[in-house]
Amino acid sequence: MTLTVRSSRPPRAAAPVRRILEQALAGARISDIDAVTLLRSRELVAVGRAADELRARKTDPAKVTFVVDRNVNYTNVCKTDCDFCAFYRRPGDRAEGYLLPKAVIFRKIEETLAIGGTGLLMQGGHHPDLAIEFYEDLFRSIKSRYRIHLHALSPPEIHHISRRSRLPVAETLTRLRDAGLDSIPGGGAEILVERVRRLIAPKKTKAQEWLHVMREAHRLGISTTATMMYGHVETLEERVEHLRRIRELQDELHGFRAFISWTFQPDGTRLGPRVERFPTSFDYLLTQAVSRIYLDNVDHIQSSWVTQGMKIGQVALAFGADDLGSVMTEENVVSAAGTTHRASTDDFVRAIRALGKVPVQRDTLYREVRVFD
Amino acid sequence: MATVGASVPTLDTVREKVEAGDRLDFEDGLALLESDDLLALGELADLARRLRGGTDDVYFVQNLYLNQTNVCRVKCKFCAFARTAKQEGAYTISIAELVEDAARQHELTGFTEIHMVNGESPHVTFEWYVETVRALHAALPDVHLKLYTASEIHHMSTLSGLGYEEILRELRDAGLGSLPGGGAEIFADRVRRLVAPGKEHPDRWFEVHDIAHRLGLPTHCTMLYGHVETYEERVDHLLRLRDQQDRTGGFLAFVPLAFHPENTVFERRGWAFTSGAEDLKMMAVSRLLLDNIPNLKAYWIMMGLPLASVALHFGANDVQGTVVREEIFRAAGSTIGSEQKIDELVRHVKDAGRVPVQRDTLYRELRRWE
């Protein structure tokens, strides 16, 4: 646990990779082609070392942060039929479709607050019956009762509400914000390339629409995150194109506070059988490290222990991530696709300490809540 | 920093030694374990591996795991496998049954190695062991028999009154090919008293392996880490193995084994699994210190295949085996399916940018995936 025993040498790699890493460490932006070269290389440790160094320049290298919140999925009813989703149920599915009553949501919030949670991550399906008034009422009733950060409604849900209520996106966002929405999660981005979206989610919000919602949110001063769900039908070039769109929008308005990537979880999905090659954890770590290097204008990178398990989730903190994400007291979407990993705050603290770092509980906006000295 | 004197090793001074081909010492080992620069450790371990002639080849063996009995006289605190003869779930499989099962498995999978370790049952004889080896060898003459830890050899000595050498000669003549590396745990007396007070003195482990090597029987070696031991005791363990290898050179491979607390007394005390970073660090440090043991296994059954494939960049060059059956770790709650297709091993090795090579027990190449 001593920081005195660190290597002062630069990462060791073969020529093309070394040049790209040197360029990044010198503070220059790497190109799309360079990012593909890194993704295609298998120089995991060298790329990881560069990512870790860049992370140390952006955030306190002695600390690793995490948030305690709850993932509440207010409905699983969705008209969008994404092939990668094992969670949703079609409208009219009376057996398995649900819409949580307010009382249930309140109870979940109370449980979250009781264990020291600070936030509510609320996302759901694109329910055809729910217009903006439903959300305004729900948010107001939550905010009038509880002091909790409301991190809710990914861009496709915002887009859905704006269409359902025939409102421009900016007005939809303003009304939701005024009702209590604090920030927006970056879900539903998948891969922001039309070819890929046509293959895996033809009815879902288009790449431009996703970016439009985020741009409007950032203009209104609403902070958001960005995500990427990969390892299905996209090419490495398309993964980088996704990153480029995030980086470009970030250059404009700097509204993304964090980037989170994870691999497609196939069980129970229609997309699963169509995927030729699933990414390994090796790919995962490399992709995360490349995202840290490429996204030179995003402060925080979260690792995804929920999809990778705690061992790789922890190791990922040495590959460019500075945040272990959420101690989720509830998670429904990834577990519907066959992946269930459980962890408590104790597990988080232990994993972070085992890396020689100081665990810090943060709130959704990355303000320190508790330092585990 | 004023507190760091010139004599304290750093990753940079260790790297200079590695690059010069100099042997690392106890203090170096400690500095490596105390470092939290995980990736620099990985890089250094990979460099050391390559400088010592390592290539991109990553090995695995197609093998069958057997446990003939779980009845055990020793009460090791880290073990979830052992039973007393009268306890529920205790079993001892007859020689005929064992051989029939192995032969059937062999028809199905064509494994080249049987790996078998057992409880130390007081209700069997040395002849039972010899008969077992002879019967397996007769039924499967082309299969390498990697059977019995040093503890079991010691147990046979207690049962029969014979010396280790005589026992090993008889087993070898009956068809034994090599010894697995189990029973090493952590060699330090303090640790043995705490976790395995009923087990023989660690010197016996070395004696058995020393004699085996001199008789031409290759062996494997292990370390069970992540329980009550200190970093000093881990380094001490590795250096004792290195000394032995200098003397006799018969270790084929080293396997660091992370302690699984589930279903042991340690679980009730709230112990947790080692973290991924600790496993990778141990892998790297093992490679760096054990400069005379050619192969280092990332034992995927223990660490999971995802982490094992990452460990290939932290000094490991072997992912062990396909492992048709595995009972000791299953009893300890490992939920990773033991039946893993070769395809999956190959995919993970390739994905790590390495070349999968199927080997036999003695590291002769059988098949390669370029």
Coordinates of N, CA and C in Angstrom, one line a residue, chain B residues 69-267:
Chain B
T69 N -11.0 -40.6 -2.7 CA -11.7 -40.5 -1.4 C -11.6 -39.1 -0.8
N70 N -12.6 -38.7 -0.1 CA -12.6 -37.4 0.6 C -12.4 -37.7 2.1
V71 N -12.2 -38.9 2.5 CA -12.0 -39.2 3.9 C -10.6 -38.8 4.3
C72 N -10.5 -38.0 5.3 CA -9.2 -37.4 5.6 C -8.9 -37.3 7.1
R73 N -7.7 -37.6 7.5 CA -7.4 -37.6 9.0 C -7.0 -36.2 9.4
V74 N -6.6 -35.4 8.4 CA -6.1 -34.0 8.7 C -7.2 -33.0 8.7
K75 N -7.2 -32.1 9.7 CA -8.3 -31.1 9.7 C -7.7 -29.8 9.3
C76 N -7.5 -29.5 8.1 CA -7.0 -28.3 7.6 C -8.2 -27.2 7.6
K77 N -7.9 -26.1 8.1 CA -9.0 -25.1 8.3 C -9.4 -24.5 7.0
F78 N -8.6 -24.6 5.9 CA -9.0 -24.0 4.7 C -9.8 -25.0 3.8
C79 N -10.0 -26.2 4.2 CA -10.5 -27.2 3.4 C -12.0 -27.4 3.5
A80 N -12.7 -27.4 2.4 CA -14.2 -27.7 2.5 C -14.5 -29.1 1.9
F81 N -13.4 -29.8 1.6 CA -13.6 -31.1 0.9 C -13.6 -32.3 1.8
A82 N -12.7 -32.2 2.8 CA -12.5 -33.4 3.7 C -13.7 -33.8 4.5
R83 N -13.8 -35.1 4.8 CA -14.8 -35.7 5.7 C -14.1 -36.7 6.6
T84 N -14.7 -37.0 7.7 CA -14.3 -38.2 8.4 C -15.1 -39.4 7.9
A85 N -14.7 -40.6 8.1 CA -15.3 -41.8 7.5 C -16.8 -41.8 7.8
K86 N -17.2 -41.4 9.0 CA -18.6 -41.6 9.4 C -19.5 -40.4 9.0
Q87 N -18.8 -39.3 8.6 CA -19.6 -38.1 8.3 C -20.4 -38.3 7.0
E88 N -21.5 -37.6 7.0 CA -22.4 -37.6 5.8 C -21.6 -37.1 4.6
G89 N -21.7 -37.8 3.5 CA -21.1 -37.3 2.3 C -19.7 -37.9 2.1
A90 N -19.2 -38.7 3.1 CA -17.9 -39.3 3.0 C -18.0 -40.4 1.9
Y91 N -16.9 -40.5 1.1 CA -16.9 -41.6 0.1 C -15.5 -42.1 -0.1
T92 N -15.4 -43.3 -0.5 CA -14.2 -43.9 -1.0 C -14.6 -44.8 -2.2
I93 N -14.0 -44.5 -3.4 CA -14.4 -45.2 -4.6 C -13.5 -46.4 -4.8
S94 N -14.0 -47.5 -5.1 CA -13.2 -48.7 -5.3 C -12.3 -48.6 -6.5
I95 N -11.2 -49.3 -6.5 CA -10.3 -49.2 -7.7 C -11.0 -49.6 -9.0
A96 N -11.8 -50.6 -8.9 CA -12.5 -51.0 -10.2 C -13.4 -49.9 -10.7
E97 N -14.2 -49.3 -9.8 CA -15.1 -48.3 -10.1 C -14.3 -47.0 -10.7
L98 N -13.2 -46.7 -10.0 CA -12.4 -45.6 -10.5 C -11.9 -45.8 -11.9
V99 N -11.4 -47.0 -12.1 CA -10.8 -47.3 -13.4 C -11.9 -47.3 -14.5
E100 N -13.0 -47.9 -14.2 CA -14.1 -47.9 -15.1 C -14.6 -46.5 -15.5
D101 N -14.7 -45.7 -14.5 CA -15.1 -44.3 -14.7 C -14.1 -43.5 -15.6
A102 N -12.8 -43.7 -15.3 CA -11.8 -43.0 -16.0 C -11.8 -43.5 -17.5
A103 N -11.9 -44.8 -17.7 CA -11.9 -45.3 -19.0 C -13.1 -44.8 -19.8
R104 N -14.2 -44.7 -19.2 CA -15.4 -44.2 -19.8 C -15.2 -42.7 -20.2
Q105 N -14.7 -41.9 -19.3 CA -14.4 -40.5 -19.5 C -13.4 -40.4 -20.7
H106 N -12.4 -41.3 -20.7 CA -11.4 -41.2 -21.7 C -12.0 -41.4 -23.1
E107 N -12.9 -42.3 -23.2 CA -13.6 -42.6 -24.5 C -14.3 -41.3 -24.9
L108 N -14.9 -40.6 -24.0 CA -15.6 -39.4 -24.3 C -14.8 -38.2 -24.7
T109 N -13.7 -38.0 -24.0 CA -12.9 -36.8 -24.2 C -11.5 -37.0 -24.7
G110 N -10.9 -38.2 -24.5 CA -9.6 -38.4 -25.0 C -8.5 -37.6 -24.3
F111 N -8.7 -37.4 -23.0 CA -7.7 -36.6 -22.2 C -6.4 -37.3 -22.2
T112 N -5.3 -36.6 -21.9 CA -4.0 -37.2 -21.9 C -3.4 -37.2 -20.5
E113 N -4.1 -36.7 -19.5 CA -3.6 -36.7 -18.2 C -4.7 -36.9 -17.2
I114 N -4.4 -37.7 -16.1 CA -5.3 -37.8 -15.0 C -4.6 -37.1 -13.8
H115 N -5.4 -36.2 -13.2 CA -4.9 -35.5 -12.0 C -5.7 -35.9 -10.9
M116 N -5.1 -36.6 -9.9 CA -5.9 -37.1 -8.8 C -5.2 -36.8 -7.4
V117 N -5.9 -36.2 -6.6 CA -5.5 -36.0 -5.2 C -6.6 -36.4 -4.3
N118 N -6.3 -36.8 -3.1 CA -7.3 -37.4 -2.2 C -7.2 -36.8 -0.8
G119 N -8.2 -37.2 0.0 CA -8.1 -37.1 1.4 C -7.1 -38.1 1.9
E120 N -6.6 -37.9 3.1 CA -5.6 -38.9 3.7 C -6.4 -39.9 4.6
S121 N -6.9 -40.9 3.9 CA -7.8 -41.8 4.7 C -7.0 -42.8 5.5
P122 N -7.3 -42.9 6.8 CA -6.6 -43.9 7.6 C -7.1 -45.3 7.3
H123 N -8.1 -45.4 6.5 CA -8.7 -46.7 6.3 C -8.3 -47.5 5.1
V124 N -7.2 -47.0 4.5 CA -6.6 -47.7 3.3 C -5.2 -48.1 3.6
T125 N -4.6 -48.8 2.6 CA -3.2 -49.3 2.8 C -2.4 -48.7 1.6
F126 N -1.1 -48.8 1.8 CA -0.2 -48.4 0.7 C -0.4 -49.2 -0.5
E127 N -0.7 -50.5 -0.3 CA -1.0 -51.4 -1.4 C -2.2 -50.9 -2.3
W128 N -3.1 -50.4 -1.6 CA -4.3 -49.8 -2.3 C -3.9 -48.8 -3.3
Y129 N -3.0 -47.9 -2.8 CA -2.5 -46.9 -3.7 C -1.8 -47.5 -4.9
V130 N -0.9 -48.4 -4.6 CA -0.1 -49.0 -5.7 C -1.0 -49.7 -6.7
E131 N -2.0 -50.4 -6.2 CA -2.9 -51.1 -7.0 C -3.7 -50.2 -7.9
T132 N -4.1 -49.0 -7.3 CA -4.8 -48.0 -8.0 C -4.0 -47.5 -9.2
V133 N -2.7 -47.2 -9.0 CA -1.9 -46.7 -10.0 C -1.7 -47.8 -11.1
R134 N -1.4 -49.0 -10.7 CA -1.2 -50.1 -11.6 C -2.5 -50.3 -12.5
A135 N -3.6 -50.3 -11.9 CA -4.9 -50.5 -12.6 C -5.2 -49.4 -13.6
L136 N -4.9 -48.2 -13.2 CA -5.2 -47.0 -14.1 C -4.2 -47.1 -15.3
H137 N -3.0 -47.4 -14.9 CA -1.9 -47.5 -16.0 C -2.2 -48.6 -17.0
A138 N -2.7 -49.8 -16.5 CA -3.0 -50.9 -17.3 C -4.2 -50.6 -18.2
A139 N -5.2 -49.9 -17.7 CA -6.4 -49.5 -18.5 C -6.1 -48.4 -19.5
L140 N -5.3 -47.5 -19.1 CA -5.0 -46.3 -19.9 C -3.5 -46.1 -20.0
P141 N -2.8 -46.9 -20.8 CA -1.3 -46.9 -20.8 C -0.8 -45.6 -21.4
D142 N -1.5 -44.9 -22.2 CA -1.0 -43.7 -22.9 C -1.3 -42.4 -22.0
V143 N -2.1 -42.6 -21.0 CA -2.4 -41.4 -20.2 C -1.4 -41.2 -19.1
H144 N -1.0 -39.9 -19.0 CA 0.0 -39.6 -17.9 C -0.7 -39.5 -16.6
L145 N -0.2 -40.2 -15.6 CA -0.8 -40.2 -14.3 C -0.1 -39.3 -13.4
K146 N -0.7 -38.2 -13.1 CA -0.2 -37.1 -12.2 C -1.0 -37.3 -10.9
L147 N -0.5 -38.0 -9.9 CA -1.3 -38.4 -8.8 C -0.5 -38.1 -7.5
Y148 N -1.3 -37.8 -6.5 CA -0.8 -37.7 -5.1 C 0.1 -36.6 -4.7
T149 N -0.3 -35.8 -3.8 CA 0.5 -34.7 -3.3 C 1.6 -35.3 -2.3
A150 N 2.5 -34.4 -2.0 CA 3.6 -34.8 -1.1 C 3.0 -35.2 0.3
S151 N 1.9 -34.6 0.7 CA 1.2 -35.0 1.9 C 0.7 -36.4 1.8
E152 N 0.2 -36.8 0.7 CA -0.3 -38.1 0.5 C 0.8 -39.1 0.5
I153 N 2.0 -38.8 -0.1 CA 3.1 -39.6 -0.1 C 3.6 -39.8 1.4
H154 N 3.6 -38.7 2.2 CA 3.9 -38.8 3.6 C 2.9 -39.7 4.3
H155 N 1.6 -39.6 4.0 CA 0.6 -40.4 4.6 C 0.8 -41.9 4.2
M156 N 1.2 -42.2 3.0 CA 1.5 -43.6 2.6 C 2.7 -44.1 3.5
S157 N 3.6 -43.2 3.7 CA 4.8 -43.6 4.5 C 4.3 -44.0 6.0
T158 N 3.4 -43.2 6.5 CA 2.9 -43.4 7.8 C 2.1 -44.8 7.9
L159 N 1.3 -45.0 6.8 CA 0.5 -46.2 6.7 C 1.4 -47.5 6.6
S160 N 2.5 -47.3 5.9 CA 3.3 -48.5 5.5 C 4.6 -48.7 6.3
G161 N 5.0 -47.6 6.9 CA 6.3 -47.7 7.6 C 7.5 -47.6 6.6
L162 N 7.2 -47.4 5.3 CA 8.3 -47.3 4.3 C 8.8 -45.9 4.2
G163 N 10.0 -45.7 3.6 CA 10.5 -44.4 3.4 C 9.9 -43.8 2.1
Y164 N 10.1 -42.5 1.9 CA 9.6 -41.8 0.7 C 10.1 -42.4 -0.5
E165 N 11.4 -42.7 -0.5 CA 12.1 -43.2 -1.7 C 11.5 -44.5 -2.2
E166 N 11.3 -45.4 -1.2 CA 10.7 -46.7 -1.6 C 9.3 -46.5 -2.1
I167 N 8.6 -45.7 -1.5 CA 7.2 -45.4 -1.9 C 7.2 -44.9 -3.3
L168 N 8.0 -43.9 -3.6 CA 8.0 -43.2 -4.9 C 8.4 -44.2 -6.0
R169 N 9.5 -45.0 -5.6 CA 9.9 -46.0 -6.6 C 8.8 -47.0 -7.0
E170 N 8.1 -47.5 -6.0 CA 7.0 -48.4 -6.2 C 5.9 -47.8 -7.1
L171 N 5.6 -46.6 -6.7 CA 4.5 -45.9 -7.5 C 5.0 -45.6 -8.9
R172 N 6.2 -45.2 -9.0 CA 6.7 -45.0 -10.4 C 6.7 -46.2 -11.2
D173 N 7.2 -47.3 -10.6 CA 7.2 -48.6 -11.3 C 5.8 -49.1 -11.7
A174 N 4.8 -48.7 -10.9 CA 3.4 -49.0 -11.2 C 2.8 -48.2 -12.3
G175 N 3.4 -47.0 -12.6 CA 2.9 -46.2 -13.7 C 2.7 -44.7 -13.3
L176 N 3.1 -44.3 -12.2 CA 3.0 -42.9 -11.8 C 3.9 -42.1 -12.7
G177 N 3.4 -41.0 -13.2 CA 4.2 -40.1 -14.1 C 4.8 -38.9 -13.5
S178 N 4.0 -38.3 -12.6 CA 4.5 -37.1 -11.9 C 3.7 -36.8 -10.7
L179 N 4.1 -35.9 -9.9 CA 3.3 -35.5 -8.7 C 2.7 -34.1 -8.9
P180 N 1.5 -33.9 -8.5 CA 0.9 -32.6 -8.4 C 1.6 -31.8 -7.3
G181 N 1.3 -30.5 -7.2 CA 2.1 -29.6 -6.3 C 1.3 -29.3 -5.0
G182 N 0.2 -29.9 -4.8 CA -0.6 -29.5 -3.6 C 0.0 -29.9 -2.3
G183 N -0.6 -29.4 -1.2 CA -0.2 -29.6 0.1 C 0.9 -28.7 0.6
A184 N 1.4 -27.8 -0.3 CA 2.4 -26.9 0.0 C 1.9 -25.8 0.9
E185 N 0.7 -25.3 0.6 CA 0.0 -24.2 1.4 C 1.0 -23.1 1.5
I186 N 1.3 -22.7 2.7 CA 2.4 -21.7 2.9 C 3.4 -22.4 3.8
F187 N 4.7 -22.4 3.5 CA 5.7 -23.2 4.2 C 6.0 -22.7 5.6
A188 N 5.8 -21.4 5.8 CA 6.3 -20.9 7.1 C 5.6 -21.6 8.3
D189 N 6.4 -22.0 9.3 CA 5.8 -22.8 10.4 C 4.6 -22.1 11.1
R190 N 4.8 -20.8 11.3 CA 3.7 -20.0 11.9 C 2.4 -20.2 11.2
V191 N 2.4 -20.2 9.9 CA 1.1 -20.3 9.1 C 0.6 -21.7 9.2
R192 N 1.5 -22.7 9.1 CA 1.1 -24.1 9.2 C 0.4 -24.4 10.5
R193 N 1.0 -23.8 11.6 CA 0.4 -24.1 12.9 C -1.0 -23.5 12.9
L194 N -1.2 -22.4 12.2 CA -2.5 -21.7 12.3 C -3.6 -22.4 11.4
V195 N -3.2 -22.8 10.2 CA -4.2 -23.3 9.3 C -4.2 -24.8 9.1
A196 N -3.1 -25.4 9.3 CA -3.1 -26.9 9.1 C -2.2 -27.6 10.1
P197 N -2.6 -27.4 11.4 CA -1.7 -28.0 12.5 C -1.6 -29.5 12.4
G198 N -2.5 -30.2 11.8 CA -2.5 -31.6 11.7 C -1.6 -32.1 10.6
K199 N -1.1 -31.2 9.8 CA -0.3 -31.6 8.6 C 1.1 -31.8 9.0
E200 N 1.8 -32.7 8.2 CA 3.2 -32.9 8.5 C 4.0 -31.6 8.3
H201 N 5.3 -31.6 8.8 CA 6.1 -30.4 8.7 C 6.4 -30.1 7.3
P202 N 6.5 -28.8 6.9 CA 6.8 -28.5 5.5 C 8.1 -29.1 5.0
D203 N 9.0 -29.3 5.8 CA 10.3 -30.0 5.3 C 10.0 -31.3 4.6
R204 N 8.9 -32.0 5.1 CA 8.6 -33.3 4.5 C 8.2 -33.0 3.0
W205 N 7.5 -31.9 2.8 CA 7.0 -31.6 1.4 C 8.3 -31.5 0.5
F206 N 9.3 -30.8 1.0 CA 10.5 -30.7 0.2 C 11.2 -32.0 0.0
E207 N 11.3 -32.8 1.1 CA 11.9 -34.1 1.0 C 11.3 -34.9 -0.1
V208 N 10.0 -35.0 -0.1 CA 9.3 -35.8 -1.1 C 9.6 -35.3 -2.5
H209 N 9.5 -34.0 -2.7 CA 9.8 -33.5 -4.1 C 11.3 -33.7 -4.5
D210 N 12.1 -33.5 -3.5 CA 13.6 -33.7 -3.7 C 13.8 -35.1 -4.2
I211 N 13.3 -36.1 -3.5 CA 13.5 -37.5 -3.9 C 12.9 -37.8 -5.2
A212 N 11.6 -37.3 -5.4 CA 11.0 -37.5 -6.7 C 11.8 -37.0 -7.9
H213 N 12.4 -35.8 -7.7 CA 13.2 -35.2 -8.8 C 14.4 -36.1 -9.0
R214 N 15.0 -36.6 -7.9 CA 16.2 -37.4 -8.1 C 15.9 -38.8 -8.7
L215 N 14.7 -39.2 -8.6 CA 14.2 -40.5 -9.2 C 13.7 -40.2 -10.6
G216 N 13.8 -39.0 -11.1 CA 13.4 -38.7 -12.4 C 11.9 -38.5 -12.6
L217 N 11.2 -38.3 -11.5 CA 9.8 -38.0 -11.5 C 9.6 -36.5 -11.4
P218 N 9.1 -35.9 -12.5 CA 8.9 -34.4 -12.4 C 7.7 -34.1 -11.4
T219 N 7.7 -32.9 -10.9 CA 6.6 -32.5 -10.0 C 6.2 -31.1 -10.3
H220 N 5.1 -30.7 -9.6 CA 4.6 -29.3 -9.7 C 4.6 -28.7 -8.4
C221 N 4.5 -27.4 -8.3 CA 4.5 -26.8 -7.0 C 3.5 -25.7 -6.9
T222 N 3.0 -25.4 -5.7 CA 1.9 -24.5 -5.5 C 2.1 -23.6 -4.3
M223 N 1.2 -22.6 -4.2 CA 1.2 -21.8 -2.9 C -0.3 -21.5 -2.8
L224 N -0.8 -21.7 -1.6 CA -2.2 -21.3 -1.3 C -2.1 -20.0 -0.5
Y225 N -2.5 -18.9 -1.1 CA -2.4 -17.6 -0.5 C -3.7 -16.9 -0.3
G226 N -3.7 -15.9 0.5 CA -4.9 -15.1 0.7 C -5.6 -15.5 2.0
H227 N -4.9 -16.1 3.0 CA -5.5 -16.4 4.2 C -4.8 -15.6 5.4
V228 N -4.0 -16.3 6.2 CA -3.4 -15.6 7.3 C -2.0 -15.2 7.1
E229 N -1.5 -15.5 5.9 CA 0.0 -15.3 5.7 C 0.3 -13.8 5.4
T230 N 1.6 -13.5 5.7 CA 2.0 -12.1 5.4 C 2.7 -12.1 4.1
Y231 N 3.0 -10.9 3.6 CA 3.8 -10.8 2.3 C 5.2 -11.5 2.5
E232 N 5.8 -11.3 3.7 CA 7.1 -11.9 3.9 C 7.0 -13.4 3.8
E233 N 5.9 -14.0 4.3 CA 5.8 -15.5 4.3 C 5.5 -16.0 2.8
R234 N 4.9 -15.1 2.0 CA 4.7 -15.5 0.6 C 6.1 -15.5 -0.1
V235 N 6.8 -14.4 0.1 CA 8.2 -14.4 -0.5 C 9.0 -15.5 -0.1
D236 N 9.0 -15.8 1.2 CA 9.8 -16.9 1.8 C 9.4 -18.2 1.1
H237 N 8.1 -18.4 0.9 CA 7.6 -19.6 0.2 C 8.2 -19.7 -1.2
L238 N 8.1 -18.7 -1.9 CA 8.6 -18.7 -3.3 C 10.1 -18.9 -3.4
L239 N 10.8 -18.3 -2.4 CA 12.3 -18.5 -2.5 C 12.7 -19.9 -2.1
R240 N 11.9 -20.5 -1.2 CA 12.2 -21.9 -0.8 C 12.1 -22.8 -2.0
L241 N 11.0 -22.5 -2.8 CA 10.8 -23.3 -4.0 C 11.9 -23.1 -5.0
R242 N 12.4 -21.8 -5.1 CA 13.4 -21.5 -6.1 C 14.7 -22.2 -5.7
D243 N 15.0 -22.3 -4.4 CA 16.2 -23.0 -3.9 C 16.1 -24.5 -4.3
Q244 N 15.0 -25.0 -4.0 CA 14.8 -26.5 -4.4 C 15.0 -26.7 -5.8
Q245 N 14.5 -25.8 -6.6 CA 14.6 -26.0 -8.1 C 16.1 -25.9 -8.5
D246 N 16.8 -25.0 -7.8 CA 18.3 -24.9 -8.1 C 18.9 -26.2 -7.9
R247 N 18.5 -26.9 -6.8 CA 19.1 -28.2 -6.4 C 18.8 -29.3 -7.4
T248 N 17.5 -29.4 -7.7 CA 17.0 -30.6 -8.4 C 16.4 -30.4 -9.8
G249 N 15.8 -29.2 -10.0 CA 15.3 -28.8 -11.3 C 14.1 -29.6 -11.8
G250 N 13.4 -30.3 -10.9 CA 12.3 -31.1 -11.4 C 10.9 -30.5 -11.4
F251 N 10.8 -29.2 -11.0 CA 9.5 -28.6 -11.0 C 9.1 -28.2 -12.5
L252 N 8.0 -28.7 -12.9 CA 7.5 -28.3 -14.3 C 6.8 -27.0 -14.3
A253 N 6.1 -26.7 -13.2 CA 5.3 -25.5 -13.2 C 4.9 -25.1 -11.8
F254 N 4.7 -23.8 -11.6 CA 4.2 -23.3 -10.4 C 2.8 -22.8 -10.5
V255 N 1.9 -23.1 -9.5 CA 0.5 -22.6 -9.6 C 0.2 -21.8 -8.3
P256 N 0.0 -20.5 -8.4 CA -0.5 -19.8 -7.2 C -2.0 -20.0 -7.1
L257 N -2.4 -20.4 -5.9 CA -3.8 -20.8 -5.7 C -4.4 -19.8 -4.7
A258 N -5.4 -19.1 -5.1 CA -6.1 -18.1 -4.2 C -7.0 -18.9 -3.2
F259 N -7.0 -18.6 -2.0 CA -7.8 -19.2 -1.0 C -9.3 -18.9 -1.2
H260 N -10.1 -20.0 -1.2 CA -11.6 -19.9 -1.3 C -12.2 -20.1 0.1
P261 N -12.7 -19.0 0.7 CA -13.1 -19.2 2.1 C -14.5 -19.9 2.2
E262 N -15.2 -20.0 1.1 CA -16.6 -20.5 1.3 C -16.6 -21.9 1.9
N263 N -17.5 -22.2 2.8 CA -17.7 -23.5 3.4 C -16.5 -23.8 4.3
T264 N -15.7 -22.9 4.7 CA -14.6 -23.2 5.7 C -14.9 -22.3 6.9
V265 N -14.1 -22.5 7.9 CA -14.3 -21.7 9.2 C -14.1 -20.3 8.9
F266 N -13.3 -20.0 7.9 CA -13.0 -18.6 7.6 C -14.2 -17.8 7.1
E267 N -15.1 -18.5 6.4 CA -16.2 -17.8 5.9 C -17.1 -17.3 7.0

